[in-house]
Coordinates of C-alpha atoms and ligand atoms in Angstrom, one line a residue:
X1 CA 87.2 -132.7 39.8
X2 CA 87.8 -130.9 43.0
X3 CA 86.1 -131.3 46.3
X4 CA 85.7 -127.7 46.7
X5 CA 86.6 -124.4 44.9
X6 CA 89.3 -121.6 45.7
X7 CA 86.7 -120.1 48.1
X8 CA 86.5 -123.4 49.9
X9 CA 82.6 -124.1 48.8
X10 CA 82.0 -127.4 48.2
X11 CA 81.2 -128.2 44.3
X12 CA 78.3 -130.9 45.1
X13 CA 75.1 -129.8 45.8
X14 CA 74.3 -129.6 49.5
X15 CA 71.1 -131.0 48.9
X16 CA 72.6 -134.4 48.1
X17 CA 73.4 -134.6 51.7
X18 CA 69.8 -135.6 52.2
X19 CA 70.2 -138.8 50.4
X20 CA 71.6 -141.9 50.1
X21 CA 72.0 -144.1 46.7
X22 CA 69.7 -146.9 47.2
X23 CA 70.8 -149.6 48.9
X24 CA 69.1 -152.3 46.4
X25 CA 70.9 -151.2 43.4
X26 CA 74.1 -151.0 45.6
X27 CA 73.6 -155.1 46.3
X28 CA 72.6 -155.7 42.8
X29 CA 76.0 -153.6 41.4
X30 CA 78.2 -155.0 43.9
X31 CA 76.5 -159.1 43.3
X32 CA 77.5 -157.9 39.4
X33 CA 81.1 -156.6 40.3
X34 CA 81.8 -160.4 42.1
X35 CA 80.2 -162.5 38.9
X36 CA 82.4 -160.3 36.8
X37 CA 85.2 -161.1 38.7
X38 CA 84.7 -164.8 37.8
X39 CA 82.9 -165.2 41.0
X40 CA 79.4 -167.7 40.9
X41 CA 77.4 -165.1 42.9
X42 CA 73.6 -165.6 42.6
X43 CA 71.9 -162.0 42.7
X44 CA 68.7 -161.9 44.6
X45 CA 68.5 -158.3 45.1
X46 CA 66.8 -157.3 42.1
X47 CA 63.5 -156.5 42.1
X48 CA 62.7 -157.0 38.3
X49 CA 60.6 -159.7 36.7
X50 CA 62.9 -162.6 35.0
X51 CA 60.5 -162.9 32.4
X52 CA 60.8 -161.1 29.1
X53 CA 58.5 -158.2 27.6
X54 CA 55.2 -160.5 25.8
X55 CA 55.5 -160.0 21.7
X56 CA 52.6 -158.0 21.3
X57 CA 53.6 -154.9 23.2
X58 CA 57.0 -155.4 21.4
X59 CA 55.3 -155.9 18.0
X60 CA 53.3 -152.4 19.0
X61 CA 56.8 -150.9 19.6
X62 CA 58.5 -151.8 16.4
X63 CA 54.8 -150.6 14.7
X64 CA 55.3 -147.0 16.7
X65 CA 59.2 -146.9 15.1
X66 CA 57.7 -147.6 11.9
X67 CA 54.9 -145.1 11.7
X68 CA 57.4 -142.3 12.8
X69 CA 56.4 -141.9 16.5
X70 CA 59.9 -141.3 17.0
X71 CA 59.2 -137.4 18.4
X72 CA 58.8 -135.6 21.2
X73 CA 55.0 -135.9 22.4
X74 CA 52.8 -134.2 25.4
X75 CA 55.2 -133.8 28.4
X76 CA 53.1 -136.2 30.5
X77 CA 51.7 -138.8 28.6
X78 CA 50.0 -139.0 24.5
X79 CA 46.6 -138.9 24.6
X80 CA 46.4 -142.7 23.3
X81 CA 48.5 -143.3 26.5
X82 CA 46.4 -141.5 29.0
X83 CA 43.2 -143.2 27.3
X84 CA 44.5 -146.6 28.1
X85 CA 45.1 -145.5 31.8
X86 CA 41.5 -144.1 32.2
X87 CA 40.2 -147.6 30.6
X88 CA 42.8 -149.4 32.9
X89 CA 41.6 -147.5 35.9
X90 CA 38.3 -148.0 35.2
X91 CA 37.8 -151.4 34.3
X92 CA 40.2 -153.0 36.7
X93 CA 39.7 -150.5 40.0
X94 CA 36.0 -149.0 39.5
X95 CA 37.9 -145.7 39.5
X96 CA 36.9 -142.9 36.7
X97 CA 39.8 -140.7 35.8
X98 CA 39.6 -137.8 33.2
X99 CA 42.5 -137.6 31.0
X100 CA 43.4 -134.3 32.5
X101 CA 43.7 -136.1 36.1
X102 CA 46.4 -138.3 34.7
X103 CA 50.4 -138.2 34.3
X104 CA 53.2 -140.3 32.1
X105 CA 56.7 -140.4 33.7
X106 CA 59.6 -142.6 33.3
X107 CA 58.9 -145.1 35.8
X108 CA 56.5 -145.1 38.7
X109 CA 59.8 -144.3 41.0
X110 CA 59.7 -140.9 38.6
X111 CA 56.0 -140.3 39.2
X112 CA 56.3 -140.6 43.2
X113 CA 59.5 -138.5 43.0
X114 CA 57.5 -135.7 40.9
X115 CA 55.0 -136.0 43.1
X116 CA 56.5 -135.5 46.5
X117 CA 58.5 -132.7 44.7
X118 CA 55.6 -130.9 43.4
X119 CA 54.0 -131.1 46.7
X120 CA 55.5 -131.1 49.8
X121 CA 56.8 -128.1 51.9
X122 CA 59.7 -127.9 54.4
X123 CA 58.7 -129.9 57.3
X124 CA 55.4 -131.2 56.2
X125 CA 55.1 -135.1 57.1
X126 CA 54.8 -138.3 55.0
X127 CA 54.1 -141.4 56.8
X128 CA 55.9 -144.2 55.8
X129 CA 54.5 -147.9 57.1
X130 CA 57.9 -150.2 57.5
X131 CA 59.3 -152.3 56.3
X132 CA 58.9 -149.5 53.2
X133 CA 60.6 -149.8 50.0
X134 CA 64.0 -147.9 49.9
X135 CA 63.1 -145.1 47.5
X136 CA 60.1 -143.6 49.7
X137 CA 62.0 -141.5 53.0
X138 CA 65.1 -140.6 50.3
X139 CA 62.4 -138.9 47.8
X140 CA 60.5 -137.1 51.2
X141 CA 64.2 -136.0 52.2
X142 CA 65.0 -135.1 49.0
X143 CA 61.6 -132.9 48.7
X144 CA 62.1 -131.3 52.2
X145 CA 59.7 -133.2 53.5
X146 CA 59.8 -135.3 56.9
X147 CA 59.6 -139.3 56.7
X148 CA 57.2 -140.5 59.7
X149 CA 58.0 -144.3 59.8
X150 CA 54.8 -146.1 61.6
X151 CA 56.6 -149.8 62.2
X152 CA 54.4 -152.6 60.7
X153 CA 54.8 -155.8 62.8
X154 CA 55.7 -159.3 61.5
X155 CA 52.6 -160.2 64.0
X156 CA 50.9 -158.5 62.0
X157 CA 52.0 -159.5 58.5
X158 CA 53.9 -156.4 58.5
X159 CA 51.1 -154.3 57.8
X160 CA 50.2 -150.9 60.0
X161 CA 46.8 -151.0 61.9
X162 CA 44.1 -148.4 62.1
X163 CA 45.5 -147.4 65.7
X164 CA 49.0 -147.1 64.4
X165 CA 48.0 -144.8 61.4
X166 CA 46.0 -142.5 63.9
X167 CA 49.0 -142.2 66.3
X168 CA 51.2 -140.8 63.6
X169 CA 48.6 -138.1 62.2
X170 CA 49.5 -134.4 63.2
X171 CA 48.8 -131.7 61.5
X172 CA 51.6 -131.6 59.6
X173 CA 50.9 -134.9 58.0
X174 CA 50.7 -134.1 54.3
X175 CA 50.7 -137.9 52.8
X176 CA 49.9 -141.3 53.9
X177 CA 52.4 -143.8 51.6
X178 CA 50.6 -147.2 51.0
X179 CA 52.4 -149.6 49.0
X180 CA 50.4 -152.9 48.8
X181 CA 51.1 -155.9 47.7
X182 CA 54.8 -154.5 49.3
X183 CA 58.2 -154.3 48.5
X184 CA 60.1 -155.7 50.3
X185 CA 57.4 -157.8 52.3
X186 CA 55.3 -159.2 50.0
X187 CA 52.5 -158.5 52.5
X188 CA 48.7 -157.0 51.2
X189 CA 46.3 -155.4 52.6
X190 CA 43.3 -156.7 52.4
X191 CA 39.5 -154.9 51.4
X192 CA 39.0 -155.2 55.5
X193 CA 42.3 -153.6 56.8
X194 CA 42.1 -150.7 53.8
X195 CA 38.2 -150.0 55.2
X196 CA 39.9 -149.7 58.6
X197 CA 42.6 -147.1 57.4
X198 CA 39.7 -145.5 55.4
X199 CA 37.6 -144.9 58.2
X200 CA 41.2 -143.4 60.0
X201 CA 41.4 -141.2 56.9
X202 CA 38.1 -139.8 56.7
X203 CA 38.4 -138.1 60.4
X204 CA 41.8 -136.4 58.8
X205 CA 40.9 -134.6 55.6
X206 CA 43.9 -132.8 55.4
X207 CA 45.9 -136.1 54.8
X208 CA 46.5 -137.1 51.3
X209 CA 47.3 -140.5 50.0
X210 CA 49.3 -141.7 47.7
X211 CA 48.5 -145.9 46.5
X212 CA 51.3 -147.6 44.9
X213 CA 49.6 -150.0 43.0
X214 CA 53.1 -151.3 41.2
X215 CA 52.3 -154.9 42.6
X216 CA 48.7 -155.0 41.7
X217 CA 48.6 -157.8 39.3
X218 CA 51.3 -159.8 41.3
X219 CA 48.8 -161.8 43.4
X220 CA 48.5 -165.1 44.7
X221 CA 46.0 -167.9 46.2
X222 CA 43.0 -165.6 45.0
X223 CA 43.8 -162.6 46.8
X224 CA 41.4 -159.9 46.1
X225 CA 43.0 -156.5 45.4
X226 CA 41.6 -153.6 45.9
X227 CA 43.1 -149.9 46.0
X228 CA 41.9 -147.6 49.0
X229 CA 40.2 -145.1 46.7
X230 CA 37.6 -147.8 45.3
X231 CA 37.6 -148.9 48.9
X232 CA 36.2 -145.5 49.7
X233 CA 35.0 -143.6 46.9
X234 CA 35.5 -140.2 49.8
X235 CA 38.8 -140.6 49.3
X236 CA 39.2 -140.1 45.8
X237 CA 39.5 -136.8 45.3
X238 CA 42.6 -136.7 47.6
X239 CA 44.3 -139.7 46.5
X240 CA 47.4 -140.6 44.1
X241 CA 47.0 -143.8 42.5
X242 CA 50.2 -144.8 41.7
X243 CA 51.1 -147.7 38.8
X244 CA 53.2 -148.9 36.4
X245 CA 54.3 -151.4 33.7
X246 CA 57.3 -152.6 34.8
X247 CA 56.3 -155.6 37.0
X248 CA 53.1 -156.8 35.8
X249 CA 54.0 -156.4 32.0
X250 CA 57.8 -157.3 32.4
X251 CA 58.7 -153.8 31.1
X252 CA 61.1 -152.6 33.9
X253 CA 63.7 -151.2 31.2
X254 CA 61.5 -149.6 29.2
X255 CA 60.5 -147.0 32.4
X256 CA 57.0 -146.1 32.3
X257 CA 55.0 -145.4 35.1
X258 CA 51.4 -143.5 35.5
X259 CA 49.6 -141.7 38.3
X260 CA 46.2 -140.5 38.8
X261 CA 44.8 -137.9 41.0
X262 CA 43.9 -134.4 42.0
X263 CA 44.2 -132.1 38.5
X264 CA 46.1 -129.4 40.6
X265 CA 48.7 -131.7 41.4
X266 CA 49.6 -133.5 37.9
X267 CA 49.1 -129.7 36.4
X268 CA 52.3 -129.3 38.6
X269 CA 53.7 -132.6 38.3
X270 CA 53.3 -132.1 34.2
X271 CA 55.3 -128.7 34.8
X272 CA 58.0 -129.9 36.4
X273 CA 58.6 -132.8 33.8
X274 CA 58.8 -129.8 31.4
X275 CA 61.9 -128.4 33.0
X276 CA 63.2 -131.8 33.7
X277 CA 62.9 -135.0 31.4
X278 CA 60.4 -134.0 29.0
X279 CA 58.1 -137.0 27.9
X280 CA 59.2 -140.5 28.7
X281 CA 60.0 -142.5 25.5
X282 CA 57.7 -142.0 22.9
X283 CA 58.1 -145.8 21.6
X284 CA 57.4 -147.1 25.3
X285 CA 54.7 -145.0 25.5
X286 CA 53.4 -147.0 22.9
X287 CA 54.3 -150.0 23.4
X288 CA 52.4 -149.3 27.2
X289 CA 49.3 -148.7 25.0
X290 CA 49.2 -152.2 23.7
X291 CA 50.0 -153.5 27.3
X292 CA 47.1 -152.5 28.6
X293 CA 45.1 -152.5 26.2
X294 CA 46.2 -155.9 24.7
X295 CA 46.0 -159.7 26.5
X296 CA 46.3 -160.1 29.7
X297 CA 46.5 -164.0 29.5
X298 CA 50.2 -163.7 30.5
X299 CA 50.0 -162.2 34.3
X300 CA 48.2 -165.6 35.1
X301 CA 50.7 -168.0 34.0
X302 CA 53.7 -166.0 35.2
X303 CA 51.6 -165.5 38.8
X304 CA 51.4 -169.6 38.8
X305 CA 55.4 -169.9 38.1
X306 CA 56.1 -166.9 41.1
X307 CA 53.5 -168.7 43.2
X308 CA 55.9 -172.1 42.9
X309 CA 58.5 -170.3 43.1
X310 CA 57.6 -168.2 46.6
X311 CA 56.8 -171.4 48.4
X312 CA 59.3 -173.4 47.3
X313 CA 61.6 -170.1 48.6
X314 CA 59.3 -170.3 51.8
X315 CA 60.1 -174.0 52.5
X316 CA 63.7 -174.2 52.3
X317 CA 64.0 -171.4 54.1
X318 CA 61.9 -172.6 56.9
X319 CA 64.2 -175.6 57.1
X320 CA 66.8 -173.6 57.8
X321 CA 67.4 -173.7 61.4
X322 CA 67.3 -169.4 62.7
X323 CA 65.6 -168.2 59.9
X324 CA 61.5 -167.8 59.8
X325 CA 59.8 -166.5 56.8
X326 CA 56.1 -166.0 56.3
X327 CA 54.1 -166.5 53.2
X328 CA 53.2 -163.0 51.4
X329 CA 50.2 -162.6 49.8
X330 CA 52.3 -160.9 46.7
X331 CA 54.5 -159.5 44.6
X332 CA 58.2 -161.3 44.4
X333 CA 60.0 -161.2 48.0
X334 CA 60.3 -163.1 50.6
X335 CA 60.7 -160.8 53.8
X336 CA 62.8 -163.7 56.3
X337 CA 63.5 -163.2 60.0
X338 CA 67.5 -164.0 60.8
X339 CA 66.9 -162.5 64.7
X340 CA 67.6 -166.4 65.1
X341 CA 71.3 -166.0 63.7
X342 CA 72.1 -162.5 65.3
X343 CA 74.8 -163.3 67.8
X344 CA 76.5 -166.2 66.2
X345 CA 80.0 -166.5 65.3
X346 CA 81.0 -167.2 61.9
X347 CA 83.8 -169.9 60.7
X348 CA 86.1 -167.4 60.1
X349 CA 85.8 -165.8 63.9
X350 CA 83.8 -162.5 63.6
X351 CA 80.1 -162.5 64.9
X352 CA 77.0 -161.3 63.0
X353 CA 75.9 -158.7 64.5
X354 CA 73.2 -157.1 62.4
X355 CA 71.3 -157.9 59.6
X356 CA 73.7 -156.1 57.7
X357 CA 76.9 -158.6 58.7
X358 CA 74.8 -161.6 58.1
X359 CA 74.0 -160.2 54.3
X360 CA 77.6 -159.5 54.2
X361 CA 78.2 -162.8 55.7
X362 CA 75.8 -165.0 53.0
X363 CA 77.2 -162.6 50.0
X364 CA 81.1 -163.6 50.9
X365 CA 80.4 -167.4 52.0
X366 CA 77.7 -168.4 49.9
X367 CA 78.0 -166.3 47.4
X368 CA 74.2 -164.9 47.3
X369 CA 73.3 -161.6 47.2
X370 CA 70.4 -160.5 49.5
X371 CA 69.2 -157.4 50.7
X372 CA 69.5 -156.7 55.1
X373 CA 66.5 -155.3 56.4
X374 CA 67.3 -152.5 57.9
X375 CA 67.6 -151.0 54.1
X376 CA 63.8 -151.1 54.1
X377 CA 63.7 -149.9 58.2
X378 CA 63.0 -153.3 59.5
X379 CA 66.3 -154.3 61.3
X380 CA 67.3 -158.7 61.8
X381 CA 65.4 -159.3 58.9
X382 CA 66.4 -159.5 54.9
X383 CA 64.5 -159.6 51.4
X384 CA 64.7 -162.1 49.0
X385 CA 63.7 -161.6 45.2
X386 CA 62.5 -165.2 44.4
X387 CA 62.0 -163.8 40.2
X388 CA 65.0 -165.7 39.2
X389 CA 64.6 -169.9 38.0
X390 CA 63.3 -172.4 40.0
X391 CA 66.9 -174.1 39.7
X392 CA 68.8 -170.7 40.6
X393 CA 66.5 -170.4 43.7
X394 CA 67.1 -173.8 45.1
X395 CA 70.8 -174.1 44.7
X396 CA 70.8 -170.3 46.6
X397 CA 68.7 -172.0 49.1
X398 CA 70.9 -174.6 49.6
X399 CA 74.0 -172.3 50.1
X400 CA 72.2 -170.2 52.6
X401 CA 71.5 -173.3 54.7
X402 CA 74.8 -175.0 54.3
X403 CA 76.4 -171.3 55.4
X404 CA 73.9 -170.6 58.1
X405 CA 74.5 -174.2 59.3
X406 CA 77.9 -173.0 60.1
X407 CA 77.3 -170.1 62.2
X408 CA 78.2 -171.4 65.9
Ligands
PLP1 C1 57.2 -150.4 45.6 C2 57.7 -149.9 44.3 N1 57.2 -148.8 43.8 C3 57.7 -148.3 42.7 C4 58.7 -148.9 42.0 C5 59.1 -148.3 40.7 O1 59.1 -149.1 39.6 P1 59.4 -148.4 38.2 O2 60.1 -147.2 38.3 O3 60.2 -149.5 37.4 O4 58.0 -148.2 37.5 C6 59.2 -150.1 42.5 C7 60.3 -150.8 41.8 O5 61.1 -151.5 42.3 C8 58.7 -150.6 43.7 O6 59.2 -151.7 44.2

């Protein structure tokens, strides 16, 4: 394939420019590339569930095969589907959805992509609290739109305050992206600090919000979890509640994900899924039925193993002398500080500059994969996906200290 035609135009889309491939998938392929190689890497870049899919929503996919529900269906979502997600909404968030004011895609990254697409002009602004997951200022870019990072501080949990969300509102602002529990932090916001962003909102009513929920059931210690549209029930006509299967239902590869929100924009949203994907899978769709529909007595048990898991994650890592990590409140990363460790030489001469180096640095020496930081736009820090097994977790703990103990 050539660069460029005859005429000298480049054959790749200009638009690509814009982007990037995401960084997490880039650890995760490279981590994979080293292991094939006959290299003992541990990968803890990914940010799936270890856990397999629970038998009944597999038993209700194997059912769907069987009955012939192997055809196209409704662009964004069957009506079974969309049923379950009103229920879902209701029951667990106090938030009454209408069929019509719901949308099916093929992952909740689809759904936020469609969204932004469907939505946002040249120029108009997104903010973006950091640390943010990768996908967010890619998909603005992508969509035309402007990312407005608003840093959250690790003094702070890493969560934005009231006065920071004010200070990045212009008139151009067109979303607010809230992401709690948070990838890559772990970090939630709490009913408290969403009434304090509420109250923020409420002056700006030309600011929309989207929630991304995708963590919701990926709680610990008793946190209480509440979404900023039951927070205040204002906001709910111009908010995007944004969930999925994937993490709470262990159902990353089967890519459903589910919105609800204003009817003009998932009319949109449902016509440009015509033109692109069509429906998502009609057999996950489903299967998605049965998960929320079905038992929940699943997302307890796996919470208590995650729960061991993050602070036996949190420990080690304390001990390790340059490293500080804080204890989220959710989901399954760890978000530690190496600013102790940025400077230092390592035993083969070079110094770790960045984040960046020292991932580079634990990746070639211990052989674990992490993620740097600045990939999420929090630079001397790196993320941690603690949903691998106890044993894999502490032997990678192990080899971070024994290579961080080397830095001089
Ligand atoms: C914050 C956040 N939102 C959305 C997603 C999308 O998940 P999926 O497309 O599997 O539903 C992810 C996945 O990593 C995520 O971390």
């Amino acid at each position: 394939m050539m660069a460029s035609n005859q005429n000298n135009q480049p054959f790749l889309a200009t638009r690509l420019k814009r982007i990037k491939p995401s960084p997490t998938l880039a650890v995760t392929t490279k981590a994979a590339e080293l292991k094939a190689a006959g290299h003992d890497v541990i990968g803890l870049g990914a940010g799936e569930p270890d856990f397999d899919t629970p038998d009944n929503i597999k038993e209700a996919a194997y059912a769907a095969m069987k009955k012939g529900e192997t055809k196209y269906t409704a662009v964004d979502g069957t009506p079974a589907l969309k049923k379950a997600i009103c229920a879902k909404f209701e029951r667990e968030n106090n938030l009454k959805y209408t069929t019509d004011q719901i949308t099916v895609g093929c992952g909740g990254k689809h759904v936020l992509f469609n969204a932004l697409l469907a939505s946002l002009n040249p120029d108009d602004e997104v903010i973006i609290p950091a640390p943010y997951w990768v996908s967010y200022p890619d998909m603005v870019m992508f969509a035309e739109g402007t990312p407005v990072v608003v840093q959250g501080y690790e003094e702070n949990n890493f969560k934005i305050t009231a006065s920071d969300l004010e200070a990045a509102i212009t008139p151009k602002t067109k979303w607010l992206i809230l992401n709690s529990p948070s990838n890559p932090t772990g970090s939630a916001y709490t009913p408290e600090e969403l009434r304090s962003l509420a109250d923020v909102l409420l002056k700006y009513p030309h600011v929309y919000i989207m929630s991304d929920d995708i963590y919701e059931h990926v709680i610990y210690d008793g946190f209480e979890f509440k979404t900023i549209a039951e927070i205040e029930p204002k906001l709910f006509e111009r908010t995007f509640t944004v969930n999925g299967v994937s993490k709470a239902y262990s159902m990353t590869g089967w890519r459903i994900g589910y919105g609800g929100g204003p009817k003009e924009l998932i009319k949109a949203m449902c016509m440009l899924q015509s033109q692109s994907t069509s429906n998502p899978s009609s057999i996950s769709q489903a299967a998605s039925v049965e998960a929320l529909n079905g038992t929940q007595d699943f997302i307890e048990p796996n919470n208590t193993t995650f729960k061991r898991r993050r602070d036996m994650v949190v420990k080690m890592l304390n001990e390790i002398k340059g490293i500080k990590c804080l204890k989220p409140e959710g989901a399954f990363y760890v978000f530690p500080s190496c600013k102790g460790l940025i400077g230092k030489k390592t035993p083969k001469g070079s110094i770790i500059k960045n984040d960046t180096d020292f991932a580079t640095y634990l990746l070639e020496e211990a052989l674990v994969a992490v993620v740097q930081g600045s990939a999420f736009g929090a630079e001397g820090y790196f993320r941690i996906s603690y949903a691998t097994s106890d044993a894999i977790l502490e032997k990678a703990c192990a080899r971070i200290k024994e290579a961080c103990d080397k830095l001089a």
